[in-house]
PDB file of C-alpha atoms in Angstrom:
ATOM      1  CA  MET A  30      -2.044   8.183 -24.499  1.00  0.00           C
ATOM      2  CA  LYS A  31      -1.644   6.370 -21.188  1.00  0.00           C
ATOM      3  CA  MET A  32      -2.537   2.892 -20.001  1.00  0.00           C
ATOM      4  CA  ILE A  33      -3.116   1.794 -16.416  1.00  0.00           C
ATOM      5  CA  LEU A  34      -2.110  -1.676 -15.224  1.00  0.00           C
ATOM      6  CA  ASP A  35      -3.620  -3.241 -12.100  1.00  0.00           C
ATOM      7  CA  GLU A  36      -2.106  -5.733  -9.644  1.00  0.00           C
ATOM      8  CA  ARG A  37      -3.495  -8.659 -11.659  1.00  0.00           C
ATOM      9  CA  GLY A  38      -1.908  -7.516 -14.904  1.00  0.00           C
ATOM     10  CA  LYS A  39      -5.211  -6.315 -16.356  1.00  0.00           C
ATOM     11  CA  LYS A  40      -4.817  -3.214 -18.501  1.00  0.00           C
ATOM     12  CA  TYR A  41      -7.053  -0.277 -19.384  1.00  0.00           C
ATOM     13  CA  ILE A  42      -6.661   2.715 -21.699  1.00  0.00           C
ATOM     14  CA  LEU A  43      -7.066   6.011 -19.824  1.00  0.00           C
ATOM     15  CA  LYS A  44      -9.021   9.021 -21.075  1.00  0.00           C
ATOM     16  CA  HIS A  45      -7.665  12.459 -20.256  1.00  0.00           C
ATOM     17  CA  GLY A  46      -9.718  14.302 -17.672  1.00  0.00           C
ATOM     18  CA  GLU A  47     -11.659  11.226 -16.531  1.00  0.00           C
ATOM     19  CA  GLU A  48     -11.277   9.259 -13.316  1.00  0.00           C
ATOM     20  CA  PHE A  49     -10.557   5.539 -13.465  1.00  0.00           C
ATOM     21  CA  GLN A  50     -12.938   3.045 -11.861  1.00  0.00           C
ATOM     22  CA  SER A  51     -12.664  -0.713 -11.415  1.00  0.00           C
ATOM     23  CA  ASP A  52     -13.481  -3.343  -8.819  1.00  0.00           C
ATOM     24  CA  LEU A  53     -10.131  -2.449  -7.200  1.00  0.00           C
ATOM     25  CA  GLY A  54     -11.206   1.113  -6.563  1.00  0.00           C
ATOM     26  CA  ILE A  55     -11.234   4.628  -7.979  1.00  0.00           C
ATOM     27  CA  VAL A  56      -8.285   6.775  -9.033  1.00  0.00           C
ATOM     28  CA  LYS A  57      -9.155  10.453  -9.419  1.00  0.00           C
ATOM     29  CA  ALA A  58      -8.704  12.240 -12.733  1.00  0.00           C
ATOM     30  CA  ASP A  59      -6.238  14.851 -11.449  1.00  0.00           C
ATOM     31  CA  VAL A  60      -3.969  12.096 -10.089  1.00  0.00           C
ATOM     32  CA  LEU A  61      -3.976  10.316 -13.447  1.00  0.00           C
ATOM     33  CA  ASP A  62      -3.458  13.488 -15.498  1.00  0.00           C
ATOM     34  CA  ASN A  63      -0.424  14.435 -13.396  1.00  0.00           C
ATOM     35  CA  ALA A  64       1.090  10.947 -13.352  1.00  0.00           C
ATOM     36  CA  GLU A  65       4.095  10.204 -15.554  1.00  0.00           C
ATOM     37  CA  ILE A  66       4.824   6.977 -17.426  1.00  0.00           C
ATOM     38  CA  GLY A  67       6.234   4.511 -14.895  1.00  0.00           C
ATOM     39  CA  ASP A  68       4.539   6.093 -11.870  1.00  0.00           C
ATOM     40  CA  GLU A  69       2.459   4.080  -9.432  1.00  0.00           C
ATOM     41  CA  VAL A  70      -0.852   5.417  -8.149  1.00  0.00           C
ATOM     42  CA  LYS A  71      -3.249   4.229  -5.443  1.00  0.00           C
ATOM     43  CA  SER A  72      -6.990   3.740  -5.592  1.00  0.00           C
ATOM     44  CA  HIS A  73      -9.327   4.742  -2.753  1.00  0.00           C
ATOM     45  CA  LEU A  74      -9.262   1.051  -1.748  1.00  0.00           C
ATOM     46  CA  ASP A  75      -5.450   1.230  -1.448  1.00  0.00           C
ATOM     47  CA  HIS A  76      -4.742  -0.953  -4.478  1.00  0.00           C
ATOM     48  CA  THR A  77      -1.670  -0.103  -6.565  1.00  0.00           C
ATOM     49  CA  PHE A  78      -1.809   0.679 -10.284  1.00  0.00           C
ATOM     50  CA  LYS A  79       1.055   1.439 -12.661  1.00  0.00           C
ATOM     51  CA  ILE A  80       0.977   3.993 -15.455  1.00  0.00           C
ATOM     52  CA  VAL A  81       2.330   2.567 -18.731  1.00  0.00           C
ATOM     53  CA  LYS A  82       2.736   3.856 -22.290  1.00  0.00           C
ATOM     54  CA  PRO A  83       0.690   1.481 -24.481  1.00  0.00           C
ATOM     55  CA  ASN A  84       2.102   0.111 -27.705  1.00  0.00           C
ATOM     56  CA  ILE A  85      -0.004  -0.804 -30.705  1.00  0.00           C
ATOM     57  CA  ASN A  86      -0.641  -4.355 -29.458  1.00  0.00           C
ATOM     58  CA  ASP A  87      -1.958  -3.052 -26.133  1.00  0.00           C
ATOM     59  CA  PHE A  88      -4.261  -0.667 -27.975  1.00  0.00           C
ATOM     60  CA  ILE A  89      -5.587  -3.348 -30.339  1.00  0.00           C
ATOM     61  CA  ASP A  90      -6.239  -5.675 -27.399  1.00  0.00           C
ATOM     62  CA  LEU A  91      -8.435  -3.008 -25.794  1.00  0.00           C
ATOM     63  CA  MET A  92     -10.030  -1.240 -28.766  1.00  0.00           C
ATOM     64  CA  ASP A  93     -13.637  -1.567 -29.916  1.00  0.00           C
ATOM     65  CA  ARG A  94     -14.207  -4.645 -32.102  1.00  0.00           C
ATOM     66  CA  ARG A  95     -17.371  -5.685 -33.902  1.00  0.00           C
ATOM     67  CA  CYS A  96     -15.748  -8.524 -35.817  1.00  0.00           C
ATOM     68  CA  SER A  97     -12.846 -10.949 -35.650  1.00  0.00           C
ATOM     69  CA  ILE A  98      -9.379  -9.550 -36.356  1.00  0.00           C
ATOM     70  CA  LEU A  99      -6.122 -10.981 -37.657  1.00  0.00           C
ATOM     71  CA  ILE A 100      -3.898 -12.246 -34.878  1.00  0.00           C
ATOM     72  CA  LYS A 101      -0.281 -11.309 -34.305  1.00  0.00           C
ATOM     73  CA  LYS A 102       1.257 -14.460 -35.827  1.00  0.00           C
ATOM     74  CA  ASP A 103      -0.346 -13.671 -39.199  1.00  0.00           C
ATOM     75  CA  ILE A 104       0.170  -9.902 -39.072  1.00  0.00           C
ATOM     76  CA  GLY A 105       3.837 -10.411 -38.234  1.00  0.00           C
ATOM     77  CA  LEU A 106       4.395 -12.668 -41.234  1.00  0.00           C
ATOM     78  CA  VAL A 107       2.802 -10.154 -43.619  1.00  0.00           C
ATOM     79  CA  LEU A 108       5.049  -7.363 -42.325  1.00  0.00           C
ATOM     80  CA  ALA A 109       8.210  -9.486 -42.422  1.00  0.00           C
ATOM     81  CA  HIS A 110       7.616 -11.330 -45.703  1.00  0.00           C
ATOM     82  CA  THR A 111       6.812  -8.199 -47.725  1.00  0.00           C
ATOM     83  CA  GLY A 112       9.585  -6.072 -46.198  1.00  0.00           C
ATOM     84  CA  LEU A 113       7.201  -3.223 -45.421  1.00  0.00           C
ATOM     85  CA  GLY A 114       9.006  -0.186 -44.077  1.00  0.00           C
ATOM     86  CA  ALA A 115       9.034   3.564 -43.521  1.00  0.00           C
ATOM     87  CA  GLY A 116       7.540   5.467 -46.442  1.00  0.00           C
ATOM     88  CA  SER A 117       5.713   2.496 -47.978  1.00  0.00           C
ATOM     89  CA  ARG A 118       2.261   2.932 -49.509  1.00  0.00           C
ATOM     90  CA  VAL A 119      -0.335   0.260 -48.703  1.00  0.00           C
ATOM     91  CA  VAL A 120      -3.829  -0.651 -49.879  1.00  0.00           C
ATOM     92  CA  ASP A 121      -5.827  -2.815 -47.456  1.00  0.00           C
ATOM     93  CA  ALA A 122      -9.283  -4.410 -47.845  1.00  0.00           C
ATOM     94  CA  GLY A 123     -11.532  -5.166 -45.904  1.00  0.00           C
ATOM     95  CA  THR A 124     -10.770  -3.073 -42.908  1.00  0.00           C
ATOM     96  CA  GLY A 125     -12.928  -4.718 -40.239  1.00  0.00           C
ATOM     97  CA  ALA A 126     -12.068  -3.123 -36.897  1.00  0.00           C
ATOM     98  CA  GLY A 127      -8.816  -1.781 -38.333  1.00  0.00           C
ATOM     99  CA  ALA A 128      -6.253  -4.018 -36.610  1.00  0.00           C
ATOM    100  CA  ILE A 129      -3.964  -4.717 -39.571  1.00  0.00           C
ATOM    101  CA  ALA A 130      -4.416  -1.195 -40.964  1.00  0.00           C
ATOM    102  CA  LEU A 131      -3.134   0.131 -37.632  1.00  0.00           C
ATOM    103  CA  ASN A 132      -0.122  -2.187 -37.847  1.00  0.00           C
ATOM    104  CA  PHE A 133       0.563  -1.020 -41.398  1.00  0.00           C
ATOM    105  CA  GLY A 134       0.261   2.622 -40.383  1.00  0.00           C
ATOM    106  CA  ASN A 135       2.545   2.091 -37.412  1.00  0.00           C
ATOM    107  CA  VAL A 136       5.251   0.553 -39.641  1.00  0.00           C
ATOM    108  CA  VAL A 137       5.150   2.904 -42.643  1.00  0.00           C
ATOM    109  CA  GLY A 138       5.391   6.006 -40.456  1.00  0.00           C
ATOM    110  CA  SER A 139       4.569   9.618 -41.217  1.00  0.00           C
ATOM    111  CA  GLU A 140       6.134   9.427 -44.699  1.00  0.00           C
ATOM    112  CA  GLY A 141       4.003   6.420 -45.674  1.00  0.00           C
ATOM    113  CA  LYS A 142       0.291   6.053 -46.307  1.00  0.00           C
ATOM    114  CA  VAL A 143      -2.358   3.370 -45.811  1.00  0.00           C
ATOM    115  CA  PHE A 144      -5.617   3.326 -47.769  1.00  0.00           C
ATOM    116  CA  THR A 145      -8.061   0.857 -46.243  1.00  0.00           C
ATOM    117  CA  TYR A 146     -11.309  -0.145 -48.005  1.00  0.00           C
ATOM    118  CA  GLU A 147     -14.362  -1.369 -46.079  1.00  0.00           C
ATOM    119  CA  ILE A 148     -17.703  -2.036 -47.757  1.00  0.00           C
ATOM    120  CA  ARG A 149     -19.734  -2.032 -44.519  1.00  0.00           C
ATOM    121  CA  GLU A 150     -20.480   1.413 -43.131  1.00  0.00           C
ATOM    122  CA  ASP A 151     -20.731   0.234 -39.512  1.00  0.00           C
ATOM    123  CA  PHE A 152     -17.298  -1.452 -39.668  1.00  0.00           C
ATOM    124  CA  ALA A 153     -15.791   1.609 -41.374  1.00  0.00           C
ATOM    125  CA  GLU A 154     -17.105   3.826 -38.565  1.00  0.00           C
ATOM    126  CA  VAL A 155     -15.654   1.557 -35.869  1.00  0.00           C
ATOM    127  CA  ALA A 156     -12.300   1.421 -37.673  1.00  0.00           C
ATOM    128  CA  GLN A 157     -12.194   5.213 -38.055  1.00  0.00           C
ATOM    129  CA  LYS A 158     -12.922   5.649 -34.349  1.00  0.00           C
ATOM    130  CA  ASN A 159     -10.170   3.203 -33.412  1.00  0.00           C
ATOM    131  CA  ILE A 160      -7.662   4.913 -35.719  1.00  0.00           C
ATOM    132  CA  ASP A 161      -8.568   8.348 -34.328  1.00  0.00           C
ATOM    133  CA  ASN A 162      -8.273   7.100 -30.738  1.00  0.00           C
ATOM    134  CA  PHE A 163      -4.818   5.677 -31.415  1.00  0.00           C
ATOM    135  CA  GLY A 164      -3.816   9.057 -32.779  1.00  0.00           C
ATOM    136  CA  ILE A 165      -2.352   7.924 -36.083  1.00  0.00           C
ATOM    137  CA  GLU A 166      -2.820  10.220 -39.083  1.00  0.00           C
ATOM    138  CA  ASN A 167      -1.474   8.254 -42.062  1.00  0.00           C
ATOM    139  CA  ILE A 168      -4.482   5.938 -42.543  1.00  0.00           C
ATOM    140  CA  GLU A 169      -7.419   6.814 -44.801  1.00  0.00           C
ATOM    141  CA  VAL A 170     -10.578   4.763 -44.248  1.00  0.00           C
ATOM    142  CA  LYS A 171     -12.613   4.404 -47.433  1.00  0.00           C
ATOM    143  CA  ASN A 172     -16.205   3.194 -47.060  1.00  0.00           C
ATOM    144  CA  GLN A 173     -16.403   1.708 -50.545  1.00  0.00           C
ATOM    145  CA  ASN A 174     -16.216  -1.608 -52.352  1.00  0.00           C
ATOM    146  CA  ILE A 175     -12.666  -2.187 -53.613  1.00  0.00           C
ATOM    147  CA  LYS A 176     -14.116  -4.364 -56.394  1.00  0.00           C
ATOM    148  CA  GLU A 177     -15.438  -1.160 -57.963  1.00  0.00           C
ATOM    149  CA  GLY A 178     -11.856  -0.053 -58.478  1.00  0.00           C
ATOM    150  CA  ILE A 179      -8.596   0.780 -56.712  1.00  0.00           C
ATOM    151  CA  ASP A 180      -8.132   4.544 -56.774  1.00  0.00           C
ATOM    152  CA  GLU A 181      -4.463   4.592 -55.752  1.00  0.00           C
ATOM    153  CA  GLU A 182      -1.238   4.142 -57.737  1.00  0.00           C
ATOM    154  CA  ASP A 183       2.424   3.523 -56.847  1.00  0.00           C
ATOM    155  CA  ILE A 184       1.508   0.998 -54.150  1.00  0.00           C
ATOM    156  CA  ASP A 185       4.093  -1.198 -52.397  1.00  0.00           C
ATOM    157  CA  LEU A 186       1.674  -3.682 -50.805  1.00  0.00           C
ATOM    158  CA  VAL A 187      -1.932  -4.684 -51.399  1.00  0.00           C
ATOM    159  CA  PHE A 188      -3.396  -6.781 -48.587  1.00  0.00           C
ATOM    160  CA  LEU A 189      -6.753  -8.476 -49.183  1.00  0.00           C
ATOM    161  CA  ASP A 190      -8.986 -10.103 -46.573  1.00  0.00           C
ATOM    162  CA  LEU A 191     -11.974 -10.780 -48.825  1.00  0.00           C
ATOM    163  CA  PRO A 192     -14.150 -13.813 -49.685  1.00  0.00           C
ATOM    164  CA  LYS A 193     -12.967 -13.831 -53.341  1.00  0.00           C
ATOM    165  CA  PRO A 194      -9.788 -11.744 -53.434  1.00  0.00           C
ATOM    166  CA  PHE A 195      -8.669 -13.202 -56.781  1.00  0.00           C
ATOM    167  CA  GLU A 196     -11.466 -11.324 -58.560  1.00  0.00           C
ATOM    168  CA  ILE A 197      -9.437  -8.089 -58.394  1.00  0.00           C
ATOM    169  CA  PHE A 198      -5.902  -9.396 -58.999  1.00  0.00           C
ATOM    170  CA  GLU A 199      -5.708  -7.620 -62.367  1.00  0.00           C
ATOM    171  CA  GLU A 200      -6.485  -4.271 -60.682  1.00  0.00           C
ATOM    172  CA  VAL A 201      -3.929  -5.108 -57.989  1.00  0.00           C
ATOM    173  CA  TRP A 202      -1.261  -5.705 -60.644  1.00  0.00           C
ATOM    174  CA  GLU A 203      -1.984  -2.310 -62.224  1.00  0.00           C
ATOM    175  CA  CYS A 204      -1.682  -0.330 -58.979  1.00  0.00           C
ATOM    176  CA  LEU A 205       1.491  -2.040 -57.678  1.00  0.00           C
ATOM    177  CA  ASN A 206       4.990  -0.690 -58.100  1.00  0.00           C
ATOM    178  CA  VAL A 207       7.521  -3.052 -59.672  1.00  0.00           C
ATOM    179  CA  GLY A 208       8.787  -5.034 -56.683  1.00  0.00           C
ATOM    180  CA  GLY A 209       5.504  -4.539 -54.842  1.00  0.00           C
ATOM    181  CA  TRP A 210       3.640  -7.325 -53.074  1.00  0.00           C
ATOM    182  CA  LEU A 211       0.176  -8.824 -53.102  1.00  0.00           C
ATOM    183  CA  ALA A 212      -0.757 -10.548 -49.835  1.00  0.00           C
ATOM    184  CA  VAL A 213      -3.999 -12.441 -49.242  1.00  0.00           C
ATOM    185  CA  TYR A 214      -5.503 -13.778 -46.022  1.00  0.00           C
ATOM    186  CA  ALA A 215      -7.583 -16.871 -46.812  1.00  0.00           C
ATOM    187  CA  PRO A 216      -9.363 -18.876 -44.090  1.00  0.00           C
ATOM    188  CA  TYR A 217     -10.020 -21.778 -46.501  1.00  0.00           C
ATOM    189  CA  VAL A 218      -7.533 -23.667 -48.626  1.00  0.00           C
ATOM    190  CA  ASP A 219      -9.607 -23.423 -51.807  1.00  0.00           C
ATOM    191  CA  GLN A 220      -9.414 -19.606 -51.616  1.00  0.00           C
ATOM    192  CA  ALA A 221      -5.637 -19.873 -51.292  1.00  0.00           C
ATOM    193  CA  GLU A 222      -5.341 -22.397 -54.148  1.00  0.00           C
ATOM    194  CA  ILE A 223      -7.402 -20.294 -56.573  1.00  0.00           C
ATOM    195  CA  SER A 224      -5.437 -17.178 -55.578  1.00  0.00           C
ATOM    196  CA  HIS A 225      -2.174 -19.008 -56.307  1.00  0.00           C
ATOM    197  CA  ARG A 226      -3.338 -20.164 -59.751  1.00  0.00           C
ATOM    198  CA  ILE A 227      -4.652 -16.757 -60.830  1.00  0.00           C
ATOM    199  CA  ALA A 228      -1.597 -14.888 -59.522  1.00  0.00           C
ATOM    200  CA  LYS A 229       0.615 -17.240 -61.557  1.00  0.00           C
ATOM    201  CA  LYS A 230      -1.519 -16.771 -64.656  1.00  0.00           C
ATOM    202  CA  LEU A 231      -1.206 -12.974 -64.368  1.00  0.00           C
ATOM    203  CA  GLY A 232       2.586 -13.125 -64.204  1.00  0.00           C
ATOM    204  CA  PHE A 233       3.283 -12.626 -60.505  1.00  0.00           C
ATOM    205  CA  TYR A 234       6.552 -14.079 -59.137  1.00  0.00           C
ATOM    206  CA  ASP A 235       7.631 -15.577 -55.810  1.00  0.00           C
ATOM    207  CA  ILE A 236       4.157 -17.003 -55.200  1.00  0.00           C
ATOM    208  CA  GLU A 237       3.803 -18.861 -51.916  1.00  0.00           C
ATOM    209  CA  ILE A 238       1.072 -20.172 -49.630  1.00  0.00           C
ATOM    210  CA  ILE A 239       2.110 -20.207 -45.976  1.00  0.00           C
ATOM    211  CA  GLU A 240       0.382 -21.287 -42.782  1.00  0.00           C
ATOM    212  CA  ILE A 241       1.787 -20.258 -39.398  1.00  0.00           C
ATOM    213  CA  LEU A 242       1.229 -22.399 -36.296  1.00  0.00           C
ATOM    214  CA  GLU A 243       2.216 -20.965 -32.924  1.00  0.00           C
ATOM    215  CA  ARG A 244       3.141 -23.073 -29.886  1.00  0.00           C
ATOM    216  CA  GLY A 245       4.576 -21.651 -26.698  1.00  0.00           C
ATOM    217  CA  LEU A 246       6.646 -23.371 -24.018  1.00  0.00           C
ATOM    218  CA  GLU A 247       5.702 -23.645 -20.382  1.00  0.00           C
ATOM    219  CA  VAL A 248       8.416 -23.298 -17.746  1.00  0.00           C
ATOM    220  CA  ARG A 249       7.870 -25.247 -14.519  1.00  0.00           C
ATOM    221  CA  GLN A 250      10.047 -26.272 -11.640  1.00  0.00           C
ATOM    222  CA  GLN A 251      10.102 -29.823 -13.012  1.00  0.00           C
ATOM    223  CA  GLY A 252      11.306 -28.672 -16.435  1.00  0.00           C
ATOM    224  CA  VAL A 253      10.376 -27.013 -19.714  1.00  0.00           C
ATOM    225  CA  ARG A 254       8.004 -28.505 -22.277  1.00  0.00           C
ATOM    226  CA  PRO A 255       5.680 -27.392 -25.093  1.00  0.00           C
ATOM    227  CA  LYS A 256       2.270 -26.183 -23.996  1.00  0.00           C
ATOM    228  CA  THR A 257      -0.500 -28.698 -24.558  1.00  0.00           C
ATOM    229  CA  ARG A 258      -2.595 -26.002 -26.226  1.00  0.00           C
ATOM    230  CA  MET A 259      -1.403 -23.977 -29.178  1.00  0.00           C
ATOM    231  CA  VAL A 260      -2.624 -21.386 -31.667  1.00  0.00           C
ATOM    232  CA  GLY A 261      -3.335 -23.586 -34.652  1.00  0.00           C
ATOM    233  CA  HIS A 262      -5.032 -22.766 -37.946  1.00  0.00           C
ATOM    234  CA  SER A 263      -6.345 -19.242 -38.350  1.00  0.00           C
ATOM    235  CA  GLY A 264      -5.839 -18.762 -42.074  1.00  0.00           C
ATOM    236  CA  TYR A 265      -3.540 -19.251 -45.049  1.00  0.00           C
ATOM    237  CA  LEU A 266      -1.407 -16.379 -46.309  1.00  0.00           C
ATOM    238  CA  VAL A 267      -0.765 -16.097 -50.030  1.00  0.00           C
ATOM    239  CA  PHE A 268       2.121 -13.918 -51.217  1.00  0.00           C
ATOM    240  CA  ALA A 269       2.927 -12.858 -54.779  1.00  0.00           C
ATOM    241  CA  ARG A 270       5.315 -10.216 -56.120  1.00  0.00           C
ATOM    242  CA  LYS A 271       5.192  -7.989 -59.185  1.00  0.00           C
ATOM    243  CA  LEU A 272       8.597  -8.116 -60.898  1.00  0.00           C
TER     244      LEU A 272
END
């Protein structure tokens, strides 16, 4: 997979055998197919483009979306807090466009496996297309309601982005390995509070509710200061561990 970057920093995923077209001109297909990562190519309007190898964040930025997706600050906390790694087995629900499933698949590697449940057929189709386009083979998209049962066993992480995730916590407990994690994304605090109470009642340990706020710094000639705009509330993350 290749990505092309224009003079403005705008990026596009390339398709093999197809020419590239934008308002800055056309680059022919044979030029793109023969270009190596790091090469610069010219359009017919003499604008310069650079060929880049996209990472997973580039791909997610450009992939087809029919719904909102988790943003990097929340995805990063899930990966770090649960200690997900190569060979891990993950259950994810609901899939949406597949952004966090792709992150899971990228982290667990070829020895790991991700099973992602999506009740809506149209979302499942979009997610499958995105996963296929990224070229990852360790993610299984399941167009079924996870509340009808979790088919998998020996799971290291169950991640739930559902309106009432606490309704299946007993099934989550049964499918998790000892030491495995439950993680919940909850846009509203009452969802997080109920999840905390039920996880505690079921015997989970290390139960936490965390909210991540992200604020960058702007660097100017006059000095450095926090940006006036920041990425504030997106959702609460609930973590609980089976021990």
